[in-house]
Tab-separated table of N, CA and C in Angstrom:
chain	number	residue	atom	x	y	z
A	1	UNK	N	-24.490	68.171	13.907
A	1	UNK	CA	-24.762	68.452	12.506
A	1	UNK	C	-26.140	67.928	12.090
A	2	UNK	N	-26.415	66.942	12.600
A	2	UNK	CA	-27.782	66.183	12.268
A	2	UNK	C	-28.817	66.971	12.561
A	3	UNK	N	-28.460	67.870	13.962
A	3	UNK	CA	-29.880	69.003	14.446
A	3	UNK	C	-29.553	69.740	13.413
A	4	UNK	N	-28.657	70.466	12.981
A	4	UNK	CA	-28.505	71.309	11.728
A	4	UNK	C	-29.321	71.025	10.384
A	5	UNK	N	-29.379	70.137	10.052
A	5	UNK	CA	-29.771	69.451	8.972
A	5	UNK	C	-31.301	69.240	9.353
A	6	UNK	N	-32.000	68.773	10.434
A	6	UNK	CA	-33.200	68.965	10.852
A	6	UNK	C	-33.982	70.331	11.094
A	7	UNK	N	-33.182	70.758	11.728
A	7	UNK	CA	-33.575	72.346	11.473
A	7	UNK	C	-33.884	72.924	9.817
A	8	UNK	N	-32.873	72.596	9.191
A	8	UNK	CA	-32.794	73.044	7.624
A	8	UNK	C	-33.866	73.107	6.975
A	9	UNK	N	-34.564	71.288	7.364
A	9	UNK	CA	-35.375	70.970	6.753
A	9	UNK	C	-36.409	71.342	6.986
A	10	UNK	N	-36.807	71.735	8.167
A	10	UNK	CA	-37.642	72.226	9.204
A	10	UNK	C	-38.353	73.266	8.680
A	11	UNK	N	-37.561	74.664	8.152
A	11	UNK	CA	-37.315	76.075	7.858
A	11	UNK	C	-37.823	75.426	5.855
A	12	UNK	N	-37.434	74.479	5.257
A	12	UNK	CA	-37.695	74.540	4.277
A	12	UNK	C	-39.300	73.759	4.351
A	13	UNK	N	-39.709	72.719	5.032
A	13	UNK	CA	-40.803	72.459	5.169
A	13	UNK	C	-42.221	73.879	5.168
A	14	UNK	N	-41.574	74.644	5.848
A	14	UNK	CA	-42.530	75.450	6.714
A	14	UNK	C	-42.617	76.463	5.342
A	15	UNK	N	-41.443	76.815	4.729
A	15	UNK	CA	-41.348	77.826	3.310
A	15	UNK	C	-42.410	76.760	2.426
A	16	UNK	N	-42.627	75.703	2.475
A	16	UNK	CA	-43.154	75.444	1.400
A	16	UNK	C	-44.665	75.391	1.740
A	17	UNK	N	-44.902	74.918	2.615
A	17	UNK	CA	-46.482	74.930	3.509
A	17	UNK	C	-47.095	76.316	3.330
A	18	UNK	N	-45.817	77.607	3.540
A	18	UNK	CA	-46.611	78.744	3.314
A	18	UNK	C	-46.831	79.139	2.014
A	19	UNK	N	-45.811	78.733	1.002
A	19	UNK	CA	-46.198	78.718	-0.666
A	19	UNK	C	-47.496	78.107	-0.948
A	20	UNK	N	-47.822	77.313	-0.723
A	20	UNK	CA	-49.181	76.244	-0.766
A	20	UNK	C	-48.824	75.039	-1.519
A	21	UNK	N	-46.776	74.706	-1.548
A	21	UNK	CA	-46.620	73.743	-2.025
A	21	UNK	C	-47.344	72.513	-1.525
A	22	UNK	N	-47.146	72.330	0.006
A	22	UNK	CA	-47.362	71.358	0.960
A	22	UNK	C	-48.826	71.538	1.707
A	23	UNK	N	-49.920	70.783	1.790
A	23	UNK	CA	-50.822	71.213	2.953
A	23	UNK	C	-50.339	71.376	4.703
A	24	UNK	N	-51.081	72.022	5.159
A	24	UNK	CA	-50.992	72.445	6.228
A	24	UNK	C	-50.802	71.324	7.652
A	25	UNK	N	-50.278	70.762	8.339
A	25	UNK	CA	-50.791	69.761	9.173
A	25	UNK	C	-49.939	68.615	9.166
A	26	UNK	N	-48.879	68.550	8.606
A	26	UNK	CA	-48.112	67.695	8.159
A	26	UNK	C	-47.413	67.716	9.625
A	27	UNK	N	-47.011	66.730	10.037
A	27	UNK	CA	-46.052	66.888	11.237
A	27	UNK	C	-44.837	65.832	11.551
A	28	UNK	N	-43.933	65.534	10.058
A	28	UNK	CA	-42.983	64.537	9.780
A	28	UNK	C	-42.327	64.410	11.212
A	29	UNK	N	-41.886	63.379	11.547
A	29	UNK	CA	-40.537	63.080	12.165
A	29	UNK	C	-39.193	63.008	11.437
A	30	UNK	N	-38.521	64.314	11.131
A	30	UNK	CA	-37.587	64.060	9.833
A	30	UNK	C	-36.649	63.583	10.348
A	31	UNK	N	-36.179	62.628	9.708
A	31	UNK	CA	-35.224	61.609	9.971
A	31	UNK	C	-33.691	61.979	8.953
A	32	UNK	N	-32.344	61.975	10.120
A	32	UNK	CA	-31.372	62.624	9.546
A	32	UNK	C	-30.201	61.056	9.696
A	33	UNK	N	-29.877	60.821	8.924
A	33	UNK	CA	-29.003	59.412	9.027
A	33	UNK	C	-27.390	59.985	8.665
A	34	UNK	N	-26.146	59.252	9.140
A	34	UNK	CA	-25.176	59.226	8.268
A	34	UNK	C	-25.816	58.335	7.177
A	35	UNK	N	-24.809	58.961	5.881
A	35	UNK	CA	-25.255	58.556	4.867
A	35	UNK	C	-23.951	57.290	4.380
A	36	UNK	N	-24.685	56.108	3.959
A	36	UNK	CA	-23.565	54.880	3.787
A	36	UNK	C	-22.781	54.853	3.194
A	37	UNK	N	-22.369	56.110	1.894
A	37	UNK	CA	-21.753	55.776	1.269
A	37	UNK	C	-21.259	57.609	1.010
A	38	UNK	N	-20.020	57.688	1.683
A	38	UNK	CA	-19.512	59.200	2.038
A	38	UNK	C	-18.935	59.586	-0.106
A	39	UNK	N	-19.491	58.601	-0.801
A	39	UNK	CA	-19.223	59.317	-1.890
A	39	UNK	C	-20.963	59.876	-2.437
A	40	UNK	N	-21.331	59.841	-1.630
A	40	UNK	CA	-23.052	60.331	-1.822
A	40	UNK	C	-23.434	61.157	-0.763
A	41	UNK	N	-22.965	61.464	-0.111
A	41	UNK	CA	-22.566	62.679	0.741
A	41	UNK	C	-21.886	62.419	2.368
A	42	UNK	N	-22.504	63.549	3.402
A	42	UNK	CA	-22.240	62.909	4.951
A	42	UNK	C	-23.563	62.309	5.595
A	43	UNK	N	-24.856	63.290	5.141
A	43	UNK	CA	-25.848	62.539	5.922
A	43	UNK	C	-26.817	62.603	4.888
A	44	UNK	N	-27.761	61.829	5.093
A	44	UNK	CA	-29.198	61.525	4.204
A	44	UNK	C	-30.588	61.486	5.162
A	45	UNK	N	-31.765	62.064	4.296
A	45	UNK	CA	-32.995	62.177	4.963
A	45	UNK	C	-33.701	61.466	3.679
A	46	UNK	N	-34.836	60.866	4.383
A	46	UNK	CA	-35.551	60.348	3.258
A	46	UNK	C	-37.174	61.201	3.494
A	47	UNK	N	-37.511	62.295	3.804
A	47	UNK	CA	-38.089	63.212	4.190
A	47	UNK	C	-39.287	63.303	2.772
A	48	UNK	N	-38.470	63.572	2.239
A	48	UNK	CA	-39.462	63.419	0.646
A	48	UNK	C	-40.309	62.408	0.185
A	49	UNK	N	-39.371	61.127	0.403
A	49	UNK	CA	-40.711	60.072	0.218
A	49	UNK	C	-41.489	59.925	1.599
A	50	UNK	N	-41.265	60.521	3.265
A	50	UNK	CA	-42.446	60.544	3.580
A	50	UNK	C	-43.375	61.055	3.486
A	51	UNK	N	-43.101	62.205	2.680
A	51	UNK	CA	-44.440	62.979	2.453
A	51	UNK	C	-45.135	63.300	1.758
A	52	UNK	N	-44.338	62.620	0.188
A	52	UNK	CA	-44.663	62.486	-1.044
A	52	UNK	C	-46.327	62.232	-1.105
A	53	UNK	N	-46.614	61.259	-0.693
A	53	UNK	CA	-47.907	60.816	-0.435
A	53	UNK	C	-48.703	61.789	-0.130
A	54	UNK	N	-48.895	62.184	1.387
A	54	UNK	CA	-49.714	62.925	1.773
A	54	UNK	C	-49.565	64.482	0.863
A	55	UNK	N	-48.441	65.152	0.419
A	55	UNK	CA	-48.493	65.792	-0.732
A	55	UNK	C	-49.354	65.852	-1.507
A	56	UNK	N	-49.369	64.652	-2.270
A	56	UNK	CA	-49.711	64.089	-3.693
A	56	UNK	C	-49.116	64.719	-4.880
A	57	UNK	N	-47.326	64.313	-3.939
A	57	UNK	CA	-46.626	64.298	-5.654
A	57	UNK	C	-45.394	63.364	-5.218
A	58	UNK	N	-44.941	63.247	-6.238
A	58	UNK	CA	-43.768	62.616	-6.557
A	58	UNK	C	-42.621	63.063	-5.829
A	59	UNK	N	-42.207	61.552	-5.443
A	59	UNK	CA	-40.972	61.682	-4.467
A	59	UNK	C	-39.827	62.937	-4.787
A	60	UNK	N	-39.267	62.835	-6.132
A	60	UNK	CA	-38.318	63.134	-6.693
A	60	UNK	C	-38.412	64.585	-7.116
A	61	UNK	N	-40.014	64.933	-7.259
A	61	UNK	CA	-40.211	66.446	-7.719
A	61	UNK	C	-40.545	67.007	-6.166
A	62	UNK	N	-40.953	66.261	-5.262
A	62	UNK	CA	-40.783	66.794	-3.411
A	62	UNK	C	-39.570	67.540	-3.290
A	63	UNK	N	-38.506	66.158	-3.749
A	63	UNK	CA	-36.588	66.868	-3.080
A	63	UNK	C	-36.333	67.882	-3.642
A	64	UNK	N	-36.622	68.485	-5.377
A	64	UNK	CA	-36.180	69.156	-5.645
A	64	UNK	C	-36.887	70.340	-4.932
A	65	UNK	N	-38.257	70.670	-5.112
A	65	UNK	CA	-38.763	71.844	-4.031
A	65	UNK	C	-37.710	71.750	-2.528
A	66	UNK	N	-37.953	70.730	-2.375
A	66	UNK	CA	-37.118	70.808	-0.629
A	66	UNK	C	-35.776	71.736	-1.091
A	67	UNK	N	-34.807	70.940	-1.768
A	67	UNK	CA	-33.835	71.818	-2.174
A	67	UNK	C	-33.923	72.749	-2.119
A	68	UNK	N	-34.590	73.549	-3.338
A	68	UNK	CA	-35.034	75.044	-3.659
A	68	UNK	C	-35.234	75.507	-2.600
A	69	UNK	N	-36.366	74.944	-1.214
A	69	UNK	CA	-36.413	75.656	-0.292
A	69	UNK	C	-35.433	75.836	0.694
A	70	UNK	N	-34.509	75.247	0.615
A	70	UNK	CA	-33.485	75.053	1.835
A	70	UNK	C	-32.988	76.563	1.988
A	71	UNK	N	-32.614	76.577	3.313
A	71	UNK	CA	-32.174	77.947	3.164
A	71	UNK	C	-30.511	77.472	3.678
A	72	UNK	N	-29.589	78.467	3.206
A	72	UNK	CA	-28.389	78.445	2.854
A	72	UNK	C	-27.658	77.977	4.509
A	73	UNK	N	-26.726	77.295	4.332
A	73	UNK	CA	-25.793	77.393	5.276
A	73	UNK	C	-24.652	76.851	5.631
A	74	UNK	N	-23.559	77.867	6.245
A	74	UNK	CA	-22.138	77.433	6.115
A	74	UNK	C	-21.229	76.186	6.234
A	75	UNK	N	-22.547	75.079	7.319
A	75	UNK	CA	-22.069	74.116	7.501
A	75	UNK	C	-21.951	72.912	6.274
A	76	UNK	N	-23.147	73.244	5.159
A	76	UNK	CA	-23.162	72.489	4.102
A	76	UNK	C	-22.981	73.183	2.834
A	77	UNK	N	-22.384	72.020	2.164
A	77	UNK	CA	-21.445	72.612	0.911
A	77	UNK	C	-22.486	72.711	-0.100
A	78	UNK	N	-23.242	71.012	-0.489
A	78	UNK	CA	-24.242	71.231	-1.393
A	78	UNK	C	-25.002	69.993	-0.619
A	79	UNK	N	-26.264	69.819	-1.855
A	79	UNK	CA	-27.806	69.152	-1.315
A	79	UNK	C	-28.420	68.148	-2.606
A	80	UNK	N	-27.975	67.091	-2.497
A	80	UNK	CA	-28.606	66.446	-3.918
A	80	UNK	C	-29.441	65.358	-3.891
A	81	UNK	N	-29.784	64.875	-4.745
A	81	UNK	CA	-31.475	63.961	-4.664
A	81	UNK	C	-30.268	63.211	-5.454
A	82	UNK	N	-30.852	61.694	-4.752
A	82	UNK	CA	-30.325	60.515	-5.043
A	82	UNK	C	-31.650	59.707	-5.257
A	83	UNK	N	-31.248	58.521	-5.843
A	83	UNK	CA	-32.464	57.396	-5.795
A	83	UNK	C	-33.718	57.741	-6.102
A	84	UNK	N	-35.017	57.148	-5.052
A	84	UNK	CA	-36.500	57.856	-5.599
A	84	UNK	C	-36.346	58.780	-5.071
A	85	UNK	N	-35.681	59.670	-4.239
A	85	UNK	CA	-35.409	60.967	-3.596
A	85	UNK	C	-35.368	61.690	-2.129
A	86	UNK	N	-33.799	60.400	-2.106
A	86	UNK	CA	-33.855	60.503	-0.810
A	86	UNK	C	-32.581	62.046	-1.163
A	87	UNK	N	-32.507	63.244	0.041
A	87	UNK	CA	-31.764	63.973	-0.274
A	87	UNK	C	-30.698	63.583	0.887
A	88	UNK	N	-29.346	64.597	-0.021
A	88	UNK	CA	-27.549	64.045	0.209
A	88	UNK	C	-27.106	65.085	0.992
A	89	UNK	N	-27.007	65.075	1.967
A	89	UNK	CA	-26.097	66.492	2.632
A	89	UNK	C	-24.642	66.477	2.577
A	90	UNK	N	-23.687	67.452	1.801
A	90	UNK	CA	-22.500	67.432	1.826
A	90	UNK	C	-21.463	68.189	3.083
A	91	UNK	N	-21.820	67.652	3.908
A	91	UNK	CA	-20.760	68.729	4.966
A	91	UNK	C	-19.398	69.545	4.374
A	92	UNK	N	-19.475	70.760	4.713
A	92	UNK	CA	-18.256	71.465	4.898
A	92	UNK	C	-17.299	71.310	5.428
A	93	UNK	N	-16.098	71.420	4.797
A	93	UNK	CA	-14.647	70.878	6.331
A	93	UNK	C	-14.177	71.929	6.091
C-alpha cells in the first residue's frame, strides 16, 4: 500500500510540475509512514513540507494542491491535511 501511495503522489507531483504549480527538478524522496494515530488515517507523508520551500509556498496550501492533484483510487477512501500539512491516507477495507 505504501508503493501505492508513493506512486499517487508521484502522478500528482508530476500533474502539478506540468501546471507550473511546482518548478521543474524537484526530485523528493517521498516518504510514506504508517500513520500513529489510525484515527487520522492508515498512512502519512510529510511530502508537502518538503517541498514547501523549494516551491515557495506554504506547507498547508502545497497539501491542498497535492490533494486536488491526486488522482483517484480504489485502494483509498479519502486524503486529508493534518497539522502544518502533513497529508492522511485513509485505506479502503
Amino acid at each position: 500500500m505504501k508503493d501505492t501511495i508513493r506512486q499517487l503522489i508521484q502522478q500528482a507531483l508530476t500533474r502539478l510540475v506540468t501546471e507550473g504549480v511546482l518548478p521543474e527538478g524537484l526530485t523528493p524522496a517521498i516518504q510514506v509512514e504508517n500513520a500513529r494515530d489510525k484515527t487520522h488515517g492508515d498512512f502519512a507523508s510529510n511530502i508537502a513540507m518538503m517541498l514547501a520551500k523549494p516551491a515557495g509556498m506554504k506547507p498547508r496550501d502545497l497539501a491542498e494542491k497535492l490533494i486536488a492533484a491526486l488522482p483517484a483510487d480504489e485502494q483509498v477512501s479519502k486524503v486529508e491535511i493534518a497539522g502544518p500539512g502533513f497529508l492522511n491516507f485513509f485505506q479502503n477495507t
